[in-house]
Amino acid sequence: MNVHTEGAKKGMIVSPIENGTVIDHLPPGRAVRIAQMLGLTEGAVVIIGQNLKSTKYGRKDLIKVENRFLTDEECSRIALFAPNATVNIIRNSELVEKRKVSIPDVVEGIAVCSNANCITNKEPVPTRMLTVCRSPVTIACHYCGYEVRAEDLRFRG
Amino acid sequence: MGFMDRDIVSIRDFSREDLERIFEVARRMERGGYDRGLLRGKRASLLFYEPSTRTRLSFQAAAQSLGADTVWFAGVEGTSVMKGETLKDTIETVANYADAIVIRHPYDGAARWAADITSRRVARGEKKVPVINGGDGRNEHPTQTMLDLYTIAQSQGRIDGLTIAMVGDLKYGRTVHSLAYALGMYGCRIRLVAPDQLQMPPHVLSYLNSRGVECTLHTSIEEIIGEVDILYMTRIQRERFPDENEYNRVRGLYRVTRKTLQPAKPTMRVMHPLPRVDEISVDVDDDSRSYYFKQAGNGVPIRAALLAMVLGGIS
Ligand SMILES: [Zn+2]
């Protein structure tokens, strides 16, 4: 099976990759933040497509990253910003796995609580964020209870 | 859920049945006296990173009236905290020689973090040391909410079916947020009296709405004084207002005097978490409807009940 993502079909706006991950169906304007959150901006070859035409959603963003295969934990983090995303794992130009992302119940260690007076922002305490609502995706700090919409969640780094 | 070794961190961790159980134990202690042998040999450690006279004294009185001893500091001056010790290290250390830890801390979430630290010790084969939140930053003060509910029930014989007004700074006051959440478990009517810029935050209102609580917004005490069973006053802080004139105007509007109370029911009771500044005039103290000092006194039976329950003195 050859890999044809929607973006690639429409006049090769985004070129195919041999080995790596294609994160598709991201809401327009979210790709850069998601790439940053996953730490994809450090070293790896990353191709970001923005505002591509999508048959399902009108417009979409897309990320291709070479020689990097996302873990389940990373996929669930994507879901915080893009609940409809699909993750395509590609090896030797073949699509070997297509995953739907799902919203995690808990996000440990990587997020930052938006409450400046939270203990996690004052002392060396690993953060722990809980999904308290799935639509719209709302995240609360396990320690101080401060709630934010998932798209406003900030990450360390 | 049983109470042995349980952390008391957020009022939202407690069901109505849990609260009734706590009130029942507190009532029994208040009426029947405190058993000084109940917690003999137990030690409560009171870590007050911020001074709080009433909360610390009532925890200390509660522990001692059940025979437990207390070790404590109030204010971080002269402690290892001043040398930069983290909360984690302090808790890990104190947990070795305390059976329960009561903590008041300036940072939101500090009590939950302390509770997580003593829970992790269990995996290392140490015993769990329950943590009681005595107020964490602007976040929660669950034992205050418990004593508020206990006081409401004590003064009116019930909570269900009452009309309860909360007055003053409803936007920033953690006490009124927690009380509102707790009242969501009971069938009462809530009247929220505040200037527009200090009204209850939307997330609390939508919670009350989702619980089917009949809740209305008001800007003056006069609108509601005739119908309420409880008038819960809070302090309006100067720093919430950009200019002095606006602050003085609002402060005058939310001040209770004997005259304010004239249209109120004889069974109505005035509550306040204290300390007050001038939102309740001193002449109200002698009115039979004032209840705030009794409310403050209820800190002892409630905190004694909690200590007895988490330390296993009472199941
Ligand atoms: Zn927090």
XYZ file of C-alpha atoms and ligand atoms in Angstrom:
473
model
C 0.000 0.000 0.000
C 1.332 3.403 -0.930
C 0.877 6.349 1.335
C -1.419 9.029 0.101
C -2.480 11.523 2.669
C -5.054 14.037 1.594
C -2.474 16.793 1.429
C -0.180 14.750 -0.758
C -2.912 13.857 -3.237
C -3.787 17.437 -3.955
C -0.791 18.423 -6.014
C 1.935 17.358 -3.579
C 1.684 20.406 -1.321
C 3.286 18.222 1.287
C 5.687 15.605 0.026
C 5.438 11.980 1.227
C 7.903 10.539 3.723
C 9.606 7.157 3.892
C 9.781 6.606 7.613
C 8.043 8.548 10.304
C 4.688 9.864 11.416
C 1.973 11.887 9.712
C -0.366 13.657 12.101
C -3.453 14.538 10.110
C -6.777 16.338 10.591
C -5.539 18.990 12.995
C -7.716 22.097 13.393
C -6.268 24.942 11.284
C -3.660 26.988 13.128
C -2.795 24.285 15.697
C 0.077 22.458 13.944
C 2.932 24.621 15.195
C 1.785 24.430 18.816
C 1.345 20.675 18.625
C 4.792 20.250 17.073
C 6.258 22.346 19.887
C 4.367 20.441 22.559
C 5.702 17.135 21.232
C 9.223 18.529 21.071
C 9.328 17.839 17.322
C 11.009 21.144 16.659
C 14.320 19.901 18.028
C 16.466 18.228 15.397
C 14.042 16.068 13.416
C 12.948 16.902 9.857
C 9.439 18.284 10.287
C 7.071 19.413 7.575
C 4.113 21.434 8.686
C 1.128 22.000 6.412
C -1.275 24.742 7.380
C -4.794 25.496 6.160
C -4.823 22.575 3.740
C -8.103 21.647 2.059
C -9.879 18.822 3.843
C -12.902 16.948 2.557
C -14.047 16.245 6.137
C -13.348 19.535 7.922
C -13.003 22.248 5.267
C -9.516 23.329 6.312
C -6.936 21.477 8.359
C -3.331 21.441 9.505
C -0.981 18.495 9.123
C 2.436 17.534 10.529
C 4.940 15.130 9.018
C 7.959 14.150 11.023
C 10.721 11.929 9.707
C 12.182 8.997 11.639
C 10.064 9.586 14.676
C 7.264 7.247 15.779
C 4.847 8.646 18.301
C 4.036 6.748 21.464
C 0.475 6.218 22.715
C 1.130 8.803 25.406
C 2.165 11.364 22.783
C -0.922 10.586 20.696
C -3.201 11.194 23.645
C -1.531 14.552 24.236
C -2.368 15.521 20.643
C -6.003 14.805 21.443
C -6.057 17.678 23.934
C -5.673 20.124 21.039
C -7.089 18.084 18.185
C -9.660 15.500 19.290
C -10.279 14.432 15.657
C -6.639 13.942 14.701
C -5.396 10.765 13.061
C -1.850 9.512 13.484
C -0.325 7.556 10.580
C 2.823 5.558 11.204
C 4.861 5.044 8.039
C 7.688 2.570 7.511
C 9.420 2.085 4.134
C 6.803 4.330 2.513
C 4.038 2.029 3.708
C 1.264 3.031 6.045
C 1.678 0.420 8.764
C -0.645 1.844 11.370
C -3.454 4.383 11.499
C -4.529 5.539 14.949
C -7.365 7.683 16.190
C -6.262 9.783 19.135
C -8.146 9.728 22.429
C -8.254 12.300 25.180
C -6.114 11.262 28.169
C -7.572 11.149 31.691
C -4.320 12.414 33.194
C -1.383 14.413 31.836
C 1.662 14.111 34.088
C 4.755 16.257 34.280
C 4.762 18.115 30.984
C 2.045 20.755 31.335
C 2.228 24.000 33.295
C -0.562 25.110 35.623
C -1.924 28.500 34.552
C -2.432 29.564 38.166
C 0.672 31.577 39.108
C 0.046 30.926 42.821
C -0.097 27.133 42.347
C 2.403 25.066 44.363
C 3.617 23.540 41.068
C 4.782 26.986 39.934
C 6.435 27.812 43.255
C 8.258 24.631 44.261
C 9.723 21.667 42.359
C 6.458 19.712 42.078
C 5.695 17.695 38.905
C 2.372 18.834 37.470
C -0.617 16.515 37.200
C -3.542 17.608 35.050
C -6.904 15.862 34.990
C -9.471 15.883 32.207
C -12.639 17.073 33.922
C -14.796 17.602 30.817
C -14.555 16.098 27.325
C -16.632 18.605 25.384
C -15.230 21.181 25.367
C -12.031 19.479 26.565
C -11.343 21.021 29.993
C -8.303 20.294 32.127
C -7.975 20.900 35.877
C -4.847 20.991 38.019
C -4.833 18.054 40.471
C -3.305 20.320 43.127
C -5.038 23.693 42.967
C -8.126 22.797 40.909
C -7.518 25.586 38.399
C -9.344 24.799 35.153
C -8.393 25.700 31.590
C -9.726 24.758 28.166
C -7.334 22.246 26.596
C -6.343 24.626 23.812
C -5.103 27.082 26.454
C -2.989 24.485 28.260
C 0.678 25.467 28.350
C 3.627 23.091 28.301
C 7.121 23.229 29.730
C 9.951 24.076 27.407
C -15.624 5.572 52.478
C -14.175 5.184 55.973
C -12.400 8.058 57.679
C -9.322 6.328 59.123
C -6.189 7.890 57.543
C -8.293 9.954 55.175
C -6.947 13.306 53.943
C -9.183 16.351 54.409
C -8.080 18.477 51.448
C -11.134 19.633 49.486
C -14.778 19.911 50.491
C -15.573 18.338 47.134
C -14.057 15.042 48.294
C -16.954 14.641 50.735
C -20.448 13.343 50.115
C -23.452 14.565 52.025
C -23.384 11.293 54.002
C -19.726 11.924 54.932
C -20.599 15.397 56.185
C -23.577 14.148 58.200
C -21.310 11.594 59.837
C -18.780 14.288 60.812
C -21.556 16.515 62.190
C -22.970 13.644 64.212
C -19.596 13.006 65.878
C -19.078 16.754 66.482
C -22.556 17.062 68.009
C -21.905 14.133 70.319
C -18.624 15.653 71.490
C -20.152 19.083 71.977
C -23.019 17.704 74.052
C -21.374 14.847 75.876
C -17.960 16.385 76.452
C -14.564 15.448 75.064
C -12.950 12.151 75.978
C -9.408 13.060 76.969
C -8.300 9.479 76.569
C -9.492 9.179 72.973
C -6.284 10.275 71.224
C -3.819 9.760 74.054
C -0.369 8.984 72.653
C -1.206 10.589 69.298
C 0.486 13.699 68.017
C -0.862 16.307 65.630
C 1.637 18.523 63.865
C 0.359 21.983 62.955
C 2.388 23.550 60.152
C 1.160 27.118 59.780
C 3.184 28.770 57.040
C 0.877 31.743 57.438
C -0.356 32.932 60.791
C -4.045 32.282 61.409
C -5.118 32.781 64.967
C -8.545 31.173 64.970
C -7.769 28.172 62.812
C -4.590 27.254 64.656
C -6.001 27.795 68.137
C -9.112 25.762 67.433
C -7.095 22.875 65.951
C -4.833 22.971 68.979
C -7.773 23.109 71.390
C -9.443 20.258 69.494
C -6.346 18.027 69.621
C -5.669 18.723 73.288
C -9.274 18.195 74.355
C -8.980 14.610 73.059
C -5.641 14.028 74.780
C -3.419 14.331 71.683
C -0.310 16.443 71.940
C 0.636 19.035 69.357
C 3.855 20.308 67.840
C 3.564 23.408 65.724
C 4.983 26.497 64.135
C 3.063 29.586 63.035
C 4.808 31.795 60.514
C 8.022 30.679 58.851
C 10.327 33.102 60.676
C 13.221 31.142 62.178
C 12.227 27.816 60.572
C 14.043 25.689 57.991
C 11.614 27.113 55.408
C 13.560 30.362 55.612
C 16.685 28.392 54.629
C 14.910 27.272 51.466
C 13.602 23.875 52.536
C 10.913 22.626 50.152
C 7.463 21.675 51.383
C 8.239 18.085 50.360
C 11.273 17.866 52.636
C 9.401 19.403 55.554
C 6.506 16.960 55.155
C 8.826 13.936 54.737
C 10.559 14.936 57.963
C 7.524 15.795 60.068
C 5.670 12.653 58.937
C 8.193 10.628 60.950
C 6.968 12.000 64.239
C 3.371 13.045 63.602
C 0.183 10.993 63.417
C -1.665 13.751 61.585
C -0.514 16.914 59.832
C -2.562 20.096 59.710
C -1.235 22.554 57.163
C -1.989 26.179 56.306
C 0.066 27.385 53.353
C 0.144 30.459 51.091
C 0.252 28.451 47.833
C -2.795 26.935 46.143
C -2.622 23.142 46.076
C -0.025 22.842 48.872
C -2.319 20.640 50.980
C -2.965 18.188 48.114
C 0.768 17.979 47.476
C 1.429 17.296 51.177
C -1.253 14.577 51.160
C 0.288 12.967 48.059
C 3.697 12.965 49.763
C 2.451 11.116 52.849
C 0.506 8.691 50.625
C 3.686 7.839 48.710
C 5.410 6.974 51.969
C 2.989 4.067 52.286
C 4.610 2.414 49.249
C 7.907 2.569 51.169
C 6.331 0.683 54.054
C 5.713 3.742 56.241
C 2.352 4.427 57.827
C -0.017 6.914 56.203
C -0.103 10.261 57.943
C -3.424 11.978 57.121
C -3.187 15.613 56.038
C -5.811 18.194 56.979
C -5.990 21.374 54.921
C -6.161 24.445 57.156
C -6.349 26.740 54.118
C -4.173 26.625 50.984
C -3.718 30.036 49.357
C -6.885 31.169 47.667
C -7.969 27.619 47.005
C -9.764 25.740 49.798
C -10.414 25.740 53.507
C -12.592 22.659 53.938
C -12.817 22.628 57.736
C -14.212 26.181 57.596
C -16.906 25.002 55.181
C -17.706 22.049 57.446
C -18.084 24.254 60.481
C -20.216 26.681 58.453
C -22.609 23.899 57.463
C -22.598 22.542 61.007
C -23.451 26.024 62.282
C -26.295 26.460 59.792
C -27.764 23.101 60.799
C -27.258 23.867 64.491
C -28.951 27.265 64.348
C -31.917 26.199 62.201
C -32.276 22.506 62.961
C -31.755 21.619 59.292
C -30.128 22.779 56.046
C -32.632 21.520 53.472
C -35.332 24.006 52.612
C -33.518 27.064 54.033
C -32.989 30.373 52.254
C -29.342 31.383 52.610
C -27.870 34.740 51.581
C -24.166 35.285 50.972
C -23.093 38.907 51.033
C -19.976 40.864 50.102
C -16.972 39.728 48.092
C -18.361 36.666 46.351
C -15.875 36.784 43.496
C -12.597 36.269 45.349
C -13.794 34.763 48.633
C -12.749 31.121 48.823
C -15.035 30.632 51.834
C -18.195 31.457 49.890
C -17.150 29.391 46.854
C -16.656 26.281 48.976
C -19.853 26.936 50.909
C -21.796 27.332 47.658
C -20.404 24.034 46.353
C -21.355 22.279 49.572
C -24.853 23.784 49.637
C -25.322 22.333 46.155
C -25.709 18.977 47.947
C -28.654 20.289 49.940
C -32.006 21.578 48.743
C -31.762 25.255 49.665
C -32.414 28.592 48.036
C -29.396 30.851 47.661
C -29.405 34.649 47.480
C -26.151 36.217 46.289
C -25.725 39.843 47.305
C -22.729 41.700 45.875
C -21.729 44.666 43.736
C -21.571 43.620 40.068
C -17.770 43.503 39.999
C -17.673 41.147 43.008
C -20.507 38.759 42.073
C -20.092 34.965 42.223
C -17.933 33.599 39.358
C -19.783 31.924 36.450
C -18.328 28.461 37.145
C -19.879 28.424 40.627
C -23.202 29.707 39.285
C -23.324 27.069 36.575
C -22.520 24.393 39.159
C -25.398 25.559 41.371
C -27.633 25.656 38.327
C -26.671 22.103 37.372
C -27.599 20.926 40.887
C -31.026 22.527 40.582
C -30.354 25.066 43.344
C -32.682 28.060 43.170
C -30.222 30.926 43.111
C -30.797 34.657 42.517
C -28.462 37.675 42.258
C -28.991 40.913 44.203
C -27.183 44.167 44.845
C -28.578 45.127 48.252
C -29.246 43.367 51.542
C -32.656 45.088 51.827
C -33.930 43.074 48.840
C -33.538 39.773 50.646
C -33.383 40.422 54.402
C -37.050 39.649 55.012
C -36.982 36.150 53.542
C -33.629 34.680 54.568
C -32.839 32.185 57.334
C -29.082 32.769 57.196
C -27.254 35.998 56.362
C -23.653 34.975 55.622
C -21.504 38.123 55.604
C -17.979 38.432 54.194
C -15.356 41.121 54.171
C -14.905 43.408 51.156
C -11.241 44.173 50.680
C -9.938 47.620 49.808
C -7.546 46.272 47.165
C -10.419 44.993 45.007
C -11.320 48.551 44.067
C -9.404 50.905 41.782
C -10.528 54.031 43.616
C -11.234 54.957 47.214
C -14.662 56.557 46.561
C -16.099 53.471 44.922
C -14.772 51.328 47.764
C -16.348 53.552 50.415
C -19.679 53.588 48.598
C -19.805 49.797 48.286
C -18.598 49.237 51.837
C -21.478 51.302 53.160
C -23.993 49.286 51.143
C -22.901 45.982 52.624
C -22.809 46.901 56.270
C -25.183 45.241 58.717
C -26.519 47.243 61.658
C -29.395 46.665 64.078
C -31.515 48.728 61.708
C -30.702 46.424 58.778
C -32.002 43.504 60.821
C -35.413 45.048 61.622
C -37.331 43.367 58.757
C -35.572 40.013 59.348
C -37.267 36.950 60.839
C -36.666 36.453 64.571
C -35.162 33.037 63.729
C -32.739 34.473 61.154
C -29.042 34.138 62.045
C -26.082 36.289 60.985
C -22.857 34.412 60.220
C -19.355 35.607 59.283
C -16.100 33.615 58.893
C -14.255 36.394 60.847
C -12.216 38.477 61.257
C -14.674 41.241 60.501
C -13.659 44.816 59.809
C -16.824 46.868 59.896
C -19.277 44.911 57.748
C -21.193 44.005 60.913
C -21.526 46.831 63.406
C -20.697 46.028 67.016
C -24.279 46.716 68.176
C -25.397 43.587 66.282
C -23.278 41.434 68.634
C -25.932 41.688 71.343
C -28.841 40.941 68.987
C -30.174 37.413 69.473
C -29.789 36.890 65.742
C -25.986 37.276 65.782
C -24.308 33.878 65.523
C -20.747 34.519 64.271
C -18.976 33.997 67.584
C -20.844 30.751 68.167
C -19.876 29.843 64.582
C -16.187 30.466 65.340
C -16.503 28.343 68.486
C -17.837 25.473 66.381
C -14.346 25.156 64.944
C -13.399 23.087 67.995
C -16.032 20.295 67.853
C -15.720 20.017 64.058
C -11.915 19.823 64.137
C -11.970 17.472 67.112
C -14.397 15.188 65.255
C -12.144 15.197 62.172
C -8.988 14.437 64.178
C -10.749 11.635 66.040
C -12.050 10.141 62.807
C -8.870 10.284 60.708
C -6.757 9.034 63.634
C -9.103 6.119 64.249
C -10.323 7.195 67.691
C -13.862 7.072 66.288
C -14.716 4.977 63.241
Zn -2.348 24.256 39.866
